[in-house]
mmCIF file of C-alpha atoms and ligand atoms in Angstrom:
data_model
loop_
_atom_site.group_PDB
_atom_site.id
_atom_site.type_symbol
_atom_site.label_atom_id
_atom_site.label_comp_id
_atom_site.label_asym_id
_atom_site.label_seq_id
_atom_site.Cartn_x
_atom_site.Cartn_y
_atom_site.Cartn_z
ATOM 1 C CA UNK E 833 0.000 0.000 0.000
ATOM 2 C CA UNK E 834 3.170 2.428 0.468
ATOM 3 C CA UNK E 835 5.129 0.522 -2.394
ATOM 4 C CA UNK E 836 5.364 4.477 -4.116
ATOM 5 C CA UNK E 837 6.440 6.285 -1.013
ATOM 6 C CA UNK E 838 9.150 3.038 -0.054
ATOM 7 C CA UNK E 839 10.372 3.644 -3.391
ATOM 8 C CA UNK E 840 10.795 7.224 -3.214
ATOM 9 C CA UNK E 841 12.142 7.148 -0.106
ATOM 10 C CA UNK E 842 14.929 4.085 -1.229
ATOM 11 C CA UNK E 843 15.591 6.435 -4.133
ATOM 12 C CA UNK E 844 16.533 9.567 -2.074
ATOM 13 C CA UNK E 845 18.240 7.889 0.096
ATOM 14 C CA UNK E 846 20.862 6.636 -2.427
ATOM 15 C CA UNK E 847 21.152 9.456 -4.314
ATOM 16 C CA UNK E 848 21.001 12.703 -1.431
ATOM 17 C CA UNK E 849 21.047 10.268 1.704
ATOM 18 C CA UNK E 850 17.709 11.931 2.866
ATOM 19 C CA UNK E 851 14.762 13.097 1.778
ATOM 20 C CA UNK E 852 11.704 15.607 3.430
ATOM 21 C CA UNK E 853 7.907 14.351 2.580
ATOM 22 C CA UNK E 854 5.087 16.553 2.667
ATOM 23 C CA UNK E 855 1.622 14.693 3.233
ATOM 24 C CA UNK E 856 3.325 11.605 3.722
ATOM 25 C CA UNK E 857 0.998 9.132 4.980
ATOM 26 C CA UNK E 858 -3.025 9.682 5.612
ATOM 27 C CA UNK E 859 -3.600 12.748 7.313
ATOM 28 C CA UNK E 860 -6.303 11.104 9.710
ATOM 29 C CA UNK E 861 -3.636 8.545 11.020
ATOM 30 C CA UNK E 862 -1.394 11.892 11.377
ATOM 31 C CA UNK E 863 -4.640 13.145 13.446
ATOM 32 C CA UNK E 864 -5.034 10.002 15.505
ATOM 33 C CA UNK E 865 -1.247 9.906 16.404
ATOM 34 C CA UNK E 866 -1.291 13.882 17.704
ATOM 35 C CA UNK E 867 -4.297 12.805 19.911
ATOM 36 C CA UNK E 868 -2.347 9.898 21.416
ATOM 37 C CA UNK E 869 0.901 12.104 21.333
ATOM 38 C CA UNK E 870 -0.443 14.693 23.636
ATOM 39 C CA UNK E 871 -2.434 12.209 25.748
ATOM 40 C CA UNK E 872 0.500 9.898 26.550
ATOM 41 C CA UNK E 873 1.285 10.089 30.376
ATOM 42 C CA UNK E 874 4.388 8.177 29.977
ATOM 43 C CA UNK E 875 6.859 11.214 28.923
ATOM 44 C CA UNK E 876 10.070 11.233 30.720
ATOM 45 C CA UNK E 877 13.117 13.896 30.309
ATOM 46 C CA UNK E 878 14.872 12.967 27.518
ATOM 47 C CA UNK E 879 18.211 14.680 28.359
ATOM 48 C CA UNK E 880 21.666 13.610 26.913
ATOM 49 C CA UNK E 881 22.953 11.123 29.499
ATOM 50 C CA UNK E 882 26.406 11.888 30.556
ATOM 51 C CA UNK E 883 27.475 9.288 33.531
ATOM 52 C CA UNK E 884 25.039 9.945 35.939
ATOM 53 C CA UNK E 885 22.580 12.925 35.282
ATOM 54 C CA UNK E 886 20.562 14.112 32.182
ATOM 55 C CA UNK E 887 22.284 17.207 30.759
ATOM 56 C CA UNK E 888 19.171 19.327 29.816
ATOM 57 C CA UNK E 889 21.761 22.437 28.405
ATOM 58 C CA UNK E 890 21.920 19.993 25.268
ATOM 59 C CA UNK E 891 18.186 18.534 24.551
ATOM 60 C CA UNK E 892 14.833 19.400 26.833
ATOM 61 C CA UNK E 893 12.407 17.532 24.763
ATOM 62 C CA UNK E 894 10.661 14.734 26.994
ATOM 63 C CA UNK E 895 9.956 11.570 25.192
ATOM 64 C CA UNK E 896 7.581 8.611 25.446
ATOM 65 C CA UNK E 897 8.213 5.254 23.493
ATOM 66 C CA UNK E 898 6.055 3.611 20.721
ATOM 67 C CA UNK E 899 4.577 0.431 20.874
ATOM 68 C CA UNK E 900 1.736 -1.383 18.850
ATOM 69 C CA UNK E 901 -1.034 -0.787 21.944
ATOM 70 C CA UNK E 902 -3.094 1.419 20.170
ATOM 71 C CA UNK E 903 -4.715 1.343 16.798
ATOM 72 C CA UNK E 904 -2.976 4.691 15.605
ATOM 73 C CA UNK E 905 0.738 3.470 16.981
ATOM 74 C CA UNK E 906 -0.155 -0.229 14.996
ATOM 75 C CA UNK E 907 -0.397 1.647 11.467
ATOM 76 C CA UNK E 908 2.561 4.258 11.699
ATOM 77 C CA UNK E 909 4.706 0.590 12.665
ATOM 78 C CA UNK E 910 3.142 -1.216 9.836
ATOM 79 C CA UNK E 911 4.654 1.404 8.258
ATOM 80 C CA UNK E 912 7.517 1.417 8.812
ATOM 81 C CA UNK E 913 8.055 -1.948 9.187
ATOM 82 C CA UNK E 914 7.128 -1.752 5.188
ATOM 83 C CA UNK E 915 9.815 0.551 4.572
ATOM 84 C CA UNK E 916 12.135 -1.588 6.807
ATOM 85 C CA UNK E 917 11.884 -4.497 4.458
ATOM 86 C CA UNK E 918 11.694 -2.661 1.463
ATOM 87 C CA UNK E 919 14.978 -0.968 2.100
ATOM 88 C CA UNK E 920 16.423 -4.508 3.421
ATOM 89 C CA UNK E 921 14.983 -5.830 0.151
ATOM 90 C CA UNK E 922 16.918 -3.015 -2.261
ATOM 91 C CA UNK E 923 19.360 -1.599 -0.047
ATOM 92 C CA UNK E 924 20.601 -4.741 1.445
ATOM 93 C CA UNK E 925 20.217 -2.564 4.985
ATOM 94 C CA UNK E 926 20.536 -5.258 6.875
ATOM 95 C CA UNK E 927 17.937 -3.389 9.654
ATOM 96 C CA UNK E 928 16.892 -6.039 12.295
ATOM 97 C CA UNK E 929 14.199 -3.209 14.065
ATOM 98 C CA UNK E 930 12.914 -0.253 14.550
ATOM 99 C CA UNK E 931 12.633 1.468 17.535
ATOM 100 C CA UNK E 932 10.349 5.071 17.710
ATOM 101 C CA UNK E 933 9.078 7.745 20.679
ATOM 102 C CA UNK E 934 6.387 10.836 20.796
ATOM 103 C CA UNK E 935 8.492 13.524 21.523
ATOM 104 C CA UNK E 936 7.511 16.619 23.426
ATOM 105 C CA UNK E 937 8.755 20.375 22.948
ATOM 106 C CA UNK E 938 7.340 22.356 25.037
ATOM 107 C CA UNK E 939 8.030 26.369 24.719
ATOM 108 C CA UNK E 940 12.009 27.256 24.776
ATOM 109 C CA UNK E 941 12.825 23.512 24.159
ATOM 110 C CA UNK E 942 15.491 22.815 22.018
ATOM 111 C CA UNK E 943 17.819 20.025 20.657
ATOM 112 C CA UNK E 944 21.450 20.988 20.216
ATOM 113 C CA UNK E 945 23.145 19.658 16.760
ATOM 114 C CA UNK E 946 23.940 16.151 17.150
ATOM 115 C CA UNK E 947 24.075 13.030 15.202
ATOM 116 C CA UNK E 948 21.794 10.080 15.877
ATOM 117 C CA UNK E 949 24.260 7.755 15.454
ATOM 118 C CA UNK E 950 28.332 7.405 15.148
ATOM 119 C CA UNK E 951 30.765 5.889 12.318
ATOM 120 C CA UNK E 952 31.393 2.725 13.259
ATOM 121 C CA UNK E 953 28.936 2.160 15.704
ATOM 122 C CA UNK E 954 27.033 0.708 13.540
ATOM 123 C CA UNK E 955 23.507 0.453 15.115
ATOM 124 C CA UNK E 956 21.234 3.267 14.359
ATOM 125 C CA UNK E 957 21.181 3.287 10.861
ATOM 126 C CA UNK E 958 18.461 5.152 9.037
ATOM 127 C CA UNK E 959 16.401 8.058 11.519
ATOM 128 C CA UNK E 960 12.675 9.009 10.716
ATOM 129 C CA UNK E 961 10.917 12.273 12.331
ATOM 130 C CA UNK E 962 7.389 12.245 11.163
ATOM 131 C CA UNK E 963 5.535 15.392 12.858
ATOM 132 C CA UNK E 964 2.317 15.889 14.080
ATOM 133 C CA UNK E 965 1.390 19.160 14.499
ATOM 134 C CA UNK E 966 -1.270 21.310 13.328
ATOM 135 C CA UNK E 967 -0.904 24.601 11.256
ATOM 136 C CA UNK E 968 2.884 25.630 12.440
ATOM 137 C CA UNK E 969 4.116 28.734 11.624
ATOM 138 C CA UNK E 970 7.480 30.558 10.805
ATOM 139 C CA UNK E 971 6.834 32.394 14.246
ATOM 140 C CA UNK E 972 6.345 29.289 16.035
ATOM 141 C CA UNK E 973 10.363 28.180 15.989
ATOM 142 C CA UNK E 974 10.843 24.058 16.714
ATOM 143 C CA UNK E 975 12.668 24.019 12.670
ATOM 144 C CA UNK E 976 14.345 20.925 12.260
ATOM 145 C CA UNK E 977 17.877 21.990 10.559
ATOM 146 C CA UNK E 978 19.486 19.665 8.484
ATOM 147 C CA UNK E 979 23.325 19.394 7.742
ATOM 148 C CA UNK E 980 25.688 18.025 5.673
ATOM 149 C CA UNK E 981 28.891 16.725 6.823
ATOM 150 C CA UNK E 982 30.720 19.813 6.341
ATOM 151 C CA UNK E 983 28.098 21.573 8.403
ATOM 152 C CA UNK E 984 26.822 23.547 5.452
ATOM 153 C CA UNK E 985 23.058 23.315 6.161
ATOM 154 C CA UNK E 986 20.703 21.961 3.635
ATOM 155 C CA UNK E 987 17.336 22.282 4.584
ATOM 156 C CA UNK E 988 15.033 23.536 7.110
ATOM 157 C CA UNK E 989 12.263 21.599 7.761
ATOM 158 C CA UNK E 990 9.251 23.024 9.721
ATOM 159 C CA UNK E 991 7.123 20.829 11.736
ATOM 160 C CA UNK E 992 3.896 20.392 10.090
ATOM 161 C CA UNK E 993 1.756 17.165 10.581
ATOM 162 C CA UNK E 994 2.526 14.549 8.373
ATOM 163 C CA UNK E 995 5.744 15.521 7.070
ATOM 164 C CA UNK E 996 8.196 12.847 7.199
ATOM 165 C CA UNK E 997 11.747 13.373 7.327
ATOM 166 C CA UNK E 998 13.657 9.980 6.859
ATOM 167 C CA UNK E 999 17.911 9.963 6.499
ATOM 168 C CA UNK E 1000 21.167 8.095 7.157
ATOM 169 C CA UNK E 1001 21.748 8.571 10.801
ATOM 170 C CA UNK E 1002 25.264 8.843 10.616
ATOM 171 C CA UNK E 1003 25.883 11.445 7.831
ATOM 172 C CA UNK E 1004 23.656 14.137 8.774
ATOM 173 C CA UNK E 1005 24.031 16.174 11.714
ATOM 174 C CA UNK E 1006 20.760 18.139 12.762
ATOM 175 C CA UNK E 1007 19.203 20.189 15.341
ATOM 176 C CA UNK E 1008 15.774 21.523 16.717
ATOM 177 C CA UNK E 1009 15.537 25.202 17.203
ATOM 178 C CA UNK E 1010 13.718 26.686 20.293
ATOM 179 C CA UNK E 1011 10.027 25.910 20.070
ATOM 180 C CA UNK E 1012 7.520 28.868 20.599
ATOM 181 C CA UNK E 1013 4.524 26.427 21.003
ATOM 182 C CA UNK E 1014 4.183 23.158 22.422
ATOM 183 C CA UNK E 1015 5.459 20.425 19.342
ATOM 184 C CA UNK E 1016 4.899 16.897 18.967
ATOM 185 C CA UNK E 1017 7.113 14.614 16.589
ATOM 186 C CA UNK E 1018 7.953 11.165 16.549
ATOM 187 C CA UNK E 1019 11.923 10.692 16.063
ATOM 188 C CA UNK E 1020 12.162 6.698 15.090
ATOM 189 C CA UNK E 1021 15.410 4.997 14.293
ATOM 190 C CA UNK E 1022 16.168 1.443 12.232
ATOM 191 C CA UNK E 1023 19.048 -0.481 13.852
ATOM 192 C CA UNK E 1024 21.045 -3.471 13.227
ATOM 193 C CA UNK E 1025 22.162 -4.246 16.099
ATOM 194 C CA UNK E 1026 19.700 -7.357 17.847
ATOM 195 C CA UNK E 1027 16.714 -5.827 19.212
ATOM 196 C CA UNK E 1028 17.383 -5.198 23.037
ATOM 197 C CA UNK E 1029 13.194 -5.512 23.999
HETATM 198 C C1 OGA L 1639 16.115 13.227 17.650
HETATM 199 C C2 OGA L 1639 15.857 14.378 16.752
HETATM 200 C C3 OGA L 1639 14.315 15.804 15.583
HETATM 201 C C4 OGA L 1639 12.939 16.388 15.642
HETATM 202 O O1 OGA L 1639 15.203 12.877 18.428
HETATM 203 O O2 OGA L 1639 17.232 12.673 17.604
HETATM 204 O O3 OGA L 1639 16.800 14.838 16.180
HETATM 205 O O4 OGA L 1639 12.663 17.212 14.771
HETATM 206 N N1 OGA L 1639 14.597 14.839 16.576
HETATM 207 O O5 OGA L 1639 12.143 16.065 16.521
HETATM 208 NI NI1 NI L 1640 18.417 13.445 16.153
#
């Protein structure tokens, strides 16, 4: 049922190494999602852990994990476990799962410019952010920035629901700007390491 979008998003990937989708999947999933994004009561701090404490001076958003418990949450992973296989299928990925939170911005949260994953390290492979907000605005901050390995930047992306961001986790270093209004995403992330759940 996504065989176009898996294709266009295999594509990309090979040729740019990411890609930004506008009205990527059905906007009443998108819908559905926000509702259970904002009703979760499972967000923690997300942080950056350093040995012992979460540094907020680097990321504030709070996060809440995915799993298939809900009707809305069951379709976005069907979805992405049909990308999963499709890019296992053409890319010879090698992904063994996928692992995705709700995130939470509220007002002045930020995430500093970081990469999802190291050289090497070989575990997160390919990110998603697919975001869930309503009618966003230049004036309402929370841009995703996207760089290159240089650090030239090549594209801001602003939050609107059901725009999907998908790219190779270790090439592309990105940040969140401060958010003026609360934001919802979910930031999802295909590994090949053995699935740790
Ligand atoms: C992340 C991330 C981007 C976003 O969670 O690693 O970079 O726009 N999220 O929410
Ligand atoms: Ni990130």
């Amino acid at each position: 049922m996504y065989e176009k979008l898996y294709e266009q998003i295999t594509d990309a990937l090979v040729t740019d190494g990411y890609i930004v989708i506008d009205n990527a999947l059905n906007a009443l999933l998108c819908t559905e999602l926000l509702q259970l994004a904002k009703c979760s009561n499972k967000y923690k701090n997300a942080g950056v852990s350093t040995a012992s404490a979460i540094d907020k001076s680097r990321r504030r958003d709070k996060i809440s994990w995915i799993d298939a418990d809900a009707e809305a949450t069951k379709k976005y992973l069907a979805f992405t476990t049909g990308l999963q296989n499709y890019l296992n299928r053409h890319l010879y990925l090698g992904l063994r799962y996928y692992e995705a939170h709700f995130a939470c911005y509220e007002v002045g949260d930020f995430y500093e410019k970081h990469l999802d994953a190291f050289k090497n390290s070989k575990n997160r492979v390919v990110t998603t952010v697919y975001y869930l907000n309503d009618s966003w605005g230049d004036a309402d901050g929370g841009k995703l920035v996207i760089y290159d390995k240089e650090g030239k930047e090549l594209q801001k992306v602003t939050p609107n629901a059901n725009t999907l961001v998908v790219f190779m986790s270790e090439n592309f270093p990105h940040e969140v700007l401060p958010a003026k209004k609360t934001r919802y995403s979910i930031a999802g992330w295909f590994r090949v390491d053995k699935d740790k759940k």
